[in-house]
Amino acid sequence: MKKRAVSIVIALLCFSAASQTSYAHTVSPVNSDAGQTTKAGMNWLAHLPNRSDNRVMSGAFDGYSRDTFSVAEADRLKHATGQLPAVYGCDYARGWLEPENIADTIGYSCNSELISYWKSGGIPQISMHLANPAYSTGHFKTPISNSQYQNILDSSTTVGKRLDAMLGKIADGLQQLKDGGLDNLLWVYAPDANRDFKTDFYPSVSYVDIVGLDAYFTDSYSIKGYDELTSLHKLFAFTKVGPQETNGGLDYSSLINAIKQNHPKTVYFLAWNDGWSPAANKGAANSLS
């Protein structure tokens, strides 16, 4: 289920061992303590747009942890196209749920599948549709005031403690990935392409490796925000893509052509699952070839 209400998706890209090819210049992760695998992966991604072919990685989302996640979407795409996506996504947080404990909107049971996908040569992406800690439950779409926002960032307040509980649960999930060998995080900032103020919540150059767009569209050539995001001088990706209407009418070949012509700095795209999937629309084979 896709939720358009979220304007920013917090995402992490977990990179496996990548090509060790030497390049004329080096692009490094924002984490100064990043290991060699992470550095090599970041640098490899940064040079994808300079290649003459195979310049963009494909990706697929396959559900929410503790709820809908599986490898069914990868299998579906393999059946439809003969290819597996390079990037495979899971969402840790279902912020629209209303449990008694707000931290219970977060889960990381998808980790075991992500680790397996990484070990087979894939790249996991973790996204989070976080709940609104200004309230004890619900209110996923409720705007907050500046004073509420300030209180959320204060760990001594009730709402600040809610945020800390959520972040602690996320940290537990990331620690489990680290224990499983996935200690190669790249940090992604991805606002909604269909909303304004796309860079207003950008946390600064020191905290982001990749900028992206959450883009659901009818026309691949009319997606807004590419110039604004690439002006931040970070790697660029379409971290979530799919059609506005799930009627099977989108031709994913048009997205690939639009990337080539209008968004040439794109290093990967990640298509949503179910009715938004390439397998449920047209041009699936071209999108993964």
Short mmCIF file of N, CA and C in Angstrom, two decimals, residues 49-173:
data_model
loop_
_atom_site.label_atom_id
_atom_site.label_comp_id
_atom_site.label_asym_id
_atom_site.label_seq_id
_atom_site.Cartn_x
_atom_site.Cartn_y
_atom_site.Cartn_z
N PRO A 49 26.91 7.29 -14.12
CA PRO A 49 26.45 8.16 -15.22
C PRO A 49 27.50 8.43 -16.29
N ASN A 50 28.76 8.15 -15.99
CA ASN A 50 29.83 8.38 -16.97
C ASN A 50 30.01 7.22 -17.94
N ARG A 51 29.32 6.11 -17.69
CA ARG A 51 29.47 4.94 -18.54
C ARG A 51 28.68 5.11 -19.83
N SER A 52 29.06 4.37 -20.84
CA SER A 52 28.37 4.44 -22.13
C SER A 52 27.12 3.56 -22.16
N ASP A 53 27.07 2.54 -21.29
CA ASP A 53 25.89 1.69 -21.20
C ASP A 53 25.79 1.13 -19.78
N ASN A 54 24.66 0.47 -19.48
CA ASN A 54 24.44 -0.08 -18.13
C ASN A 54 24.71 0.97 -17.06
N ARG A 55 24.09 2.13 -17.25
CA ARG A 55 24.38 3.27 -16.38
C ARG A 55 23.46 3.39 -15.19
N VAL A 56 22.33 2.70 -15.20
CA VAL A 56 21.32 2.86 -14.16
C VAL A 56 20.96 1.51 -13.57
N MET A 57 20.96 1.41 -12.23
CA MET A 57 20.54 0.17 -11.60
C MET A 57 19.02 0.17 -11.41
N SER A 58 18.42 -0.99 -11.60
CA SER A 58 16.99 -1.14 -11.34
C SER A 58 16.78 -1.57 -9.89
N GLY A 59 15.60 -1.27 -9.37
CA GLY A 59 15.29 -1.67 -8.01
C GLY A 59 13.82 -2.00 -7.86
N ALA A 60 13.49 -2.72 -6.80
CA ALA A 60 12.11 -3.11 -6.53
C ALA A 60 11.83 -3.07 -5.04
N PHE A 61 10.63 -2.66 -4.69
CA PHE A 61 10.17 -2.67 -3.30
C PHE A 61 9.29 -3.90 -3.09
N ASP A 62 9.43 -4.53 -1.91
CA ASP A 62 8.61 -5.71 -1.69
C ASP A 62 7.95 -5.76 -0.33
N GLY A 63 7.57 -4.60 0.20
CA GLY A 63 6.70 -4.61 1.35
C GLY A 63 7.26 -4.06 2.63
N TYR A 64 6.40 -4.10 3.64
CA TYR A 64 6.69 -3.55 4.95
C TYR A 64 7.08 -4.66 5.91
N SER A 65 8.12 -4.41 6.68
CA SER A 65 8.58 -5.39 7.64
C SER A 65 7.46 -5.71 8.63
N ARG A 66 7.40 -6.98 9.05
CA ARG A 66 6.39 -7.49 9.99
C ARG A 66 5.00 -7.55 9.37
N ASP A 67 4.88 -7.25 8.08
CA ASP A 67 3.54 -7.18 7.51
C ASP A 67 3.49 -7.85 6.14
N THR A 68 4.06 -7.20 5.13
CA THR A 68 3.90 -7.67 3.75
C THR A 68 5.20 -8.05 3.08
N PHE A 69 6.34 -7.92 3.75
CA PHE A 69 7.61 -8.13 3.06
C PHE A 69 7.86 -9.60 2.75
N SER A 70 8.40 -9.83 1.55
CA SER A 70 8.86 -11.16 1.12
C SER A 70 9.77 -10.93 -0.07
N VAL A 71 10.13 -12.00 -0.75
CA VAL A 71 10.91 -11.87 -1.98
C VAL A 71 10.00 -12.11 -3.19
N ALA A 72 8.70 -12.00 -2.99
CA ALA A 72 7.76 -12.29 -4.07
C ALA A 72 7.92 -11.34 -5.25
N GLU A 73 8.21 -10.06 -4.96
CA GLU A 73 8.34 -9.10 -6.05
C GLU A 73 9.57 -9.40 -6.90
N ALA A 74 10.67 -9.79 -6.27
CA ALA A 74 11.86 -10.16 -7.03
C ALA A 74 11.57 -11.36 -7.93
N ASP A 75 10.88 -12.33 -7.38
CA ASP A 75 10.53 -13.52 -8.17
C ASP A 75 9.59 -13.16 -9.31
N ARG A 76 8.66 -12.25 -9.02
CA ARG A 76 7.71 -11.81 -10.05
C ARG A 76 8.43 -11.11 -11.20
N LEU A 77 9.36 -10.26 -10.87
CA LEU A 77 10.11 -9.56 -11.92
C LEU A 77 11.02 -10.52 -12.68
N LYS A 78 11.60 -11.47 -11.97
CA LYS A 78 12.44 -12.47 -12.66
C LYS A 78 11.60 -13.27 -13.66
N HIS A 79 10.38 -13.62 -13.28
CA HIS A 79 9.50 -14.37 -14.17
C HIS A 79 9.10 -13.51 -15.38
N ALA A 80 8.87 -12.21 -15.16
CA ALA A 80 8.39 -11.34 -16.23
C ALA A 80 9.51 -10.88 -17.16
N THR A 81 10.75 -10.76 -16.62
CA THR A 81 11.81 -10.14 -17.40
C THR A 81 13.06 -11.00 -17.57
N GLY A 82 13.18 -12.04 -16.76
CA GLY A 82 14.40 -12.84 -16.77
C GLY A 82 15.52 -12.22 -15.96
N GLN A 83 15.24 -11.09 -15.28
CA GLN A 83 16.26 -10.39 -14.51
C GLN A 83 15.79 -10.17 -13.08
N LEU A 84 16.74 -10.11 -12.16
CA LEU A 84 16.47 -9.70 -10.79
C LEU A 84 16.86 -8.25 -10.61
N PRO A 85 16.13 -7.47 -9.81
CA PRO A 85 16.53 -6.08 -9.57
C PRO A 85 17.83 -6.00 -8.77
N ALA A 86 18.63 -4.99 -9.06
CA ALA A 86 19.89 -4.82 -8.33
C ALA A 86 19.63 -4.34 -6.91
N VAL A 87 18.67 -3.45 -6.75
CA VAL A 87 18.34 -2.87 -5.45
C VAL A 87 17.02 -3.46 -4.98
N TYR A 88 16.97 -3.85 -3.71
CA TYR A 88 15.75 -4.47 -3.19
C TYR A 88 15.34 -3.77 -1.90
N GLY A 89 14.07 -3.32 -1.83
CA GLY A 89 13.65 -2.45 -0.76
C GLY A 89 12.69 -3.05 0.24
N CYS A 90 12.88 -2.67 1.50
CA CYS A 90 11.97 -2.98 2.60
C CYS A 90 11.71 -1.70 3.38
N ASP A 91 10.50 -1.56 3.90
CA ASP A 91 10.17 -0.40 4.73
C ASP A 91 10.03 -0.85 6.18
N TYR A 92 10.82 -0.24 7.07
CA TYR A 92 10.80 -0.58 8.49
C TYR A 92 9.55 -0.05 9.21
N ALA A 93 8.98 1.05 8.73
CA ALA A 93 7.99 1.77 9.53
C ALA A 93 6.67 1.95 8.79
N ARG A 94 5.58 1.64 9.48
CA ARG A 94 4.23 1.87 8.95
C ARG A 94 3.56 2.90 9.87
N GLY A 95 3.88 4.15 9.64
CA GLY A 95 3.50 5.22 10.56
C GLY A 95 2.02 5.49 10.64
N TRP A 96 1.23 4.94 9.77
CA TRP A 96 -0.21 5.14 9.80
C TRP A 96 -0.92 4.17 10.75
N LEU A 97 -0.19 3.18 11.28
CA LEU A 97 -0.80 2.27 12.24
C LEU A 97 -1.02 2.96 13.59
N GLU A 98 -1.86 2.39 14.44
CA GLU A 98 -2.20 3.02 15.71
C GLU A 98 -2.03 2.05 16.89
N PRO A 99 -0.83 1.53 17.10
CA PRO A 99 -0.60 0.66 18.26
C PRO A 99 -0.54 1.47 19.54
N GLU A 100 -0.62 0.79 20.67
CA GLU A 100 -0.53 1.48 21.96
C GLU A 100 0.84 2.11 22.15
N ASN A 101 1.87 1.43 21.69
CA ASN A 101 3.24 1.93 21.77
C ASN A 101 3.68 2.35 20.37
N ILE A 102 4.00 3.63 20.21
CA ILE A 102 4.33 4.16 18.88
C ILE A 102 5.53 3.45 18.25
N ALA A 103 6.45 2.95 19.10
CA ALA A 103 7.62 2.25 18.57
C ALA A 103 7.23 0.95 17.87
N ASP A 104 6.03 0.45 18.15
CA ASP A 104 5.58 -0.79 17.52
C ASP A 104 5.16 -0.58 16.07
N THR A 105 5.18 0.68 15.59
CA THR A 105 4.98 0.91 14.15
C THR A 105 6.22 0.53 13.36
N ILE A 106 7.30 0.22 14.06
CA ILE A 106 8.59 -0.08 13.43
C ILE A 106 8.93 -1.55 13.64
N GLY A 107 9.40 -2.18 12.58
CA GLY A 107 9.85 -3.56 12.68
C GLY A 107 10.97 -3.81 11.69
N TYR A 108 11.75 -4.85 11.94
CA TYR A 108 12.88 -5.13 11.05
C TYR A 108 13.03 -6.62 10.78
N SER A 109 11.91 -7.32 10.75
CA SER A 109 11.96 -8.76 10.47
C SER A 109 12.39 -9.07 9.04
N CYS A 110 12.38 -8.05 8.17
CA CYS A 110 12.84 -8.25 6.79
C CYS A 110 14.36 -8.37 6.71
N ASN A 111 15.07 -8.11 7.81
CA ASN A 111 16.53 -8.09 7.77
C ASN A 111 17.14 -9.39 7.24
N SER A 112 16.57 -10.53 7.64
CA SER A 112 17.17 -11.80 7.23
C SER A 112 17.13 -11.94 5.71
N GLU A 113 16.02 -11.52 5.09
CA GLU A 113 15.93 -11.58 3.63
C GLU A 113 16.86 -10.57 2.98
N LEU A 114 16.99 -9.39 3.59
CA LEU A 114 17.90 -8.38 3.03
C LEU A 114 19.34 -8.84 3.07
N ILE A 115 19.72 -9.48 4.17
CA ILE A 115 21.09 -10.00 4.28
C ILE A 115 21.33 -11.07 3.22
N SER A 116 20.36 -11.94 3.02
CA SER A 116 20.49 -12.99 1.99
C SER A 116 20.61 -12.37 0.61
N TYR A 117 19.82 -11.33 0.36
CA TYR A 117 19.87 -10.67 -0.96
C TYR A 117 21.22 -10.01 -1.17
N TRP A 118 21.74 -9.40 -0.12
CA TRP A 118 23.07 -8.78 -0.18
C TRP A 118 24.14 -9.82 -0.46
N LYS A 119 24.06 -10.96 0.21
CA LYS A 119 25.07 -11.99 0.03
C LYS A 119 25.03 -12.59 -1.38
N SER A 120 23.88 -12.48 -2.04
CA SER A 120 23.77 -12.98 -3.42
C SER A 120 24.17 -11.93 -4.44
N GLY A 121 24.61 -10.75 -3.96
CA GLY A 121 25.11 -9.71 -4.87
C GLY A 121 24.20 -8.52 -5.02
N GLY A 122 23.05 -8.50 -4.33
CA GLY A 122 22.12 -7.39 -4.43
C GLY A 122 22.43 -6.28 -3.43
N ILE A 123 21.68 -5.19 -3.52
CA ILE A 123 21.86 -4.02 -2.67
C ILE A 123 20.53 -3.72 -1.97
N PRO A 124 20.45 -3.90 -0.67
CA PRO A 124 19.21 -3.58 0.05
C PRO A 124 19.02 -2.06 0.21
N GLN A 125 17.77 -1.64 0.11
CA GLN A 125 17.39 -0.28 0.50
C GLN A 125 16.35 -0.37 1.61
N ILE A 126 16.54 0.39 2.66
CA ILE A 126 15.60 0.45 3.77
C ILE A 126 14.97 1.83 3.79
N SER A 127 13.64 1.88 3.74
CA SER A 127 12.94 3.15 3.86
C SER A 127 12.10 3.13 5.12
N MET A 128 11.65 4.31 5.55
CA MET A 128 10.87 4.41 6.79
C MET A 128 9.80 5.48 6.66
N HIS A 129 8.54 5.07 6.67
CA HIS A 129 7.43 6.00 6.75
C HIS A 129 7.12 6.18 8.25
N LEU A 130 7.82 7.12 8.86
CA LEU A 130 7.78 7.23 10.32
C LEU A 130 6.46 7.81 10.83
N ALA A 131 6.03 7.31 11.98
CA ALA A 131 4.84 7.84 12.65
C ALA A 131 5.12 9.25 13.16
N ASN A 132 4.07 9.93 13.57
CA ASN A 132 4.16 11.30 14.05
C ASN A 132 4.31 11.30 15.58
N PRO A 133 5.50 11.52 16.11
CA PRO A 133 5.71 11.43 17.56
C PRO A 133 5.07 12.57 18.34
N ALA A 134 4.49 13.55 17.66
CA ALA A 134 3.78 14.61 18.36
C ALA A 134 2.51 14.07 19.02
N TYR A 135 2.11 12.88 18.61
CA TYR A 135 0.90 12.26 19.16
C TYR A 135 1.24 10.84 19.60
N SER A 136 0.48 10.34 20.57
CA SER A 136 0.78 9.02 21.12
C SER A 136 0.48 7.90 20.12
N THR A 137 -0.45 8.14 19.20
CA THR A 137 -0.79 7.15 18.19
C THR A 137 -1.55 7.84 17.06
N GLY A 138 -1.51 7.24 15.89
CA GLY A 138 -2.23 7.82 14.77
C GLY A 138 -1.65 9.13 14.29
N HIS A 139 -2.49 9.94 13.66
CA HIS A 139 -2.13 11.28 13.19
C HIS A 139 -0.97 11.27 12.19
N PHE A 140 -0.92 10.23 11.38
CA PHE A 140 0.17 10.10 10.41
C PHE A 140 0.21 11.30 9.46
N LYS A 141 -0.95 11.83 9.10
CA LYS A 141 -1.01 12.93 8.14
C LYS A 141 -1.20 14.29 8.80
N THR A 142 -1.19 14.34 10.13
CA THR A 142 -1.46 15.60 10.83
C THR A 142 -0.23 16.50 10.83
N PRO A 143 -0.35 17.72 10.29
CA PRO A 143 0.79 18.66 10.35
C PRO A 143 1.13 19.02 11.79
N ILE A 144 2.37 19.43 12.01
CA ILE A 144 2.80 19.86 13.34
C ILE A 144 3.31 21.29 13.27
N SER A 145 3.23 21.97 14.39
CA SER A 145 3.70 23.35 14.48
C SER A 145 5.19 23.39 14.76
N ASN A 146 5.77 24.58 14.66
CA ASN A 146 7.20 24.73 14.96
C ASN A 146 7.48 24.38 16.42
N SER A 147 6.56 24.76 17.33
CA SER A 147 6.79 24.47 18.74
C SER A 147 6.70 22.96 19.00
N GLN A 148 5.78 22.27 18.32
CA GLN A 148 5.72 20.82 18.45
C GLN A 148 7.01 20.18 17.93
N TYR A 149 7.49 20.70 16.82
CA TYR A 149 8.73 20.17 16.23
C TYR A 149 9.90 20.36 17.20
N GLN A 150 9.95 21.52 17.82
CA GLN A 150 11.02 21.79 18.79
C GLN A 150 10.95 20.83 19.96
N ASN A 151 9.75 20.54 20.45
CA ASN A 151 9.59 19.60 21.56
C ASN A 151 9.99 18.19 21.18
N ILE A 152 9.71 17.80 19.94
CA ILE A 152 10.06 16.47 19.46
C ILE A 152 11.57 16.27 19.53
N LEU A 153 12.32 17.33 19.26
CA LEU A 153 13.78 17.24 19.25
C LEU A 153 14.39 17.36 20.64
N ASP A 154 13.55 17.52 21.65
CA ASP A 154 14.01 17.63 23.04
C ASP A 154 13.74 16.29 23.73
N SER A 155 14.78 15.55 24.03
CA SER A 155 14.63 14.20 24.60
C SER A 155 14.03 14.19 26.00
N SER A 156 13.94 15.35 26.64
CA SER A 156 13.37 15.39 27.99
C SER A 156 11.84 15.49 27.97
N THR A 157 11.25 15.78 26.82
CA THR A 157 9.80 15.91 26.71
C THR A 157 9.16 14.56 26.41
N THR A 158 7.86 14.48 26.63
CA THR A 158 7.14 13.24 26.33
C THR A 158 7.24 12.88 24.86
N VAL A 159 7.07 13.89 24.00
CA VAL A 159 7.13 13.61 22.56
C VAL A 159 8.55 13.30 22.12
N GLY A 160 9.52 13.93 22.77
CA GLY A 160 10.92 13.63 22.46
C GLY A 160 11.28 12.21 22.83
N LYS A 161 10.70 11.73 23.92
CA LYS A 161 10.94 10.34 24.33
C LYS A 161 10.29 9.36 23.35
N ARG A 162 9.17 9.76 22.76
CA ARG A 162 8.56 8.91 21.74
C ARG A 162 9.49 8.78 20.53
N LEU A 163 10.05 9.91 20.11
CA LEU A 163 10.98 9.86 18.98
C LEU A 163 12.19 9.00 19.33
N ASP A 164 12.73 9.15 20.52
CA ASP A 164 13.88 8.36 20.93
C ASP A 164 13.56 6.86 20.91
N ALA A 165 12.34 6.51 21.33
CA ALA A 165 11.94 5.09 21.31
C ALA A 165 11.90 4.56 19.89
N MET A 166 11.42 5.39 18.96
CA MET A 166 11.37 4.98 17.56
C MET A 166 12.78 4.83 16.99
N LEU A 167 13.63 5.81 17.28
CA LEU A 167 15.00 5.75 16.78
C LEU A 167 15.75 4.57 17.38
N GLY A 168 15.46 4.26 18.64
CA GLY A 168 16.09 3.10 19.27
C GLY A 168 15.72 1.81 18.58
N LYS A 169 14.47 1.69 18.17
CA LYS A 169 14.01 0.49 17.46
C LYS A 169 14.70 0.39 16.10
N ILE A 170 14.83 1.52 15.43
CA ILE A 170 15.53 1.53 14.14
C ILE A 170 16.99 1.12 14.33
N ALA A 171 17.62 1.67 15.39
CA ALA A 171 19.02 1.34 15.67
C ALA A 171 19.19 -0.16 15.93
N ASP A 172 18.20 -0.75 16.60
CA ASP A 172 18.26 -2.20 16.83
C ASP A 172 18.28 -2.96 15.50
N GLY A 173 17.45 -2.50 14.57
CA GLY A 173 17.41 -3.15 13.26
C GLY A 173 18.71 -3.00 12.51
#
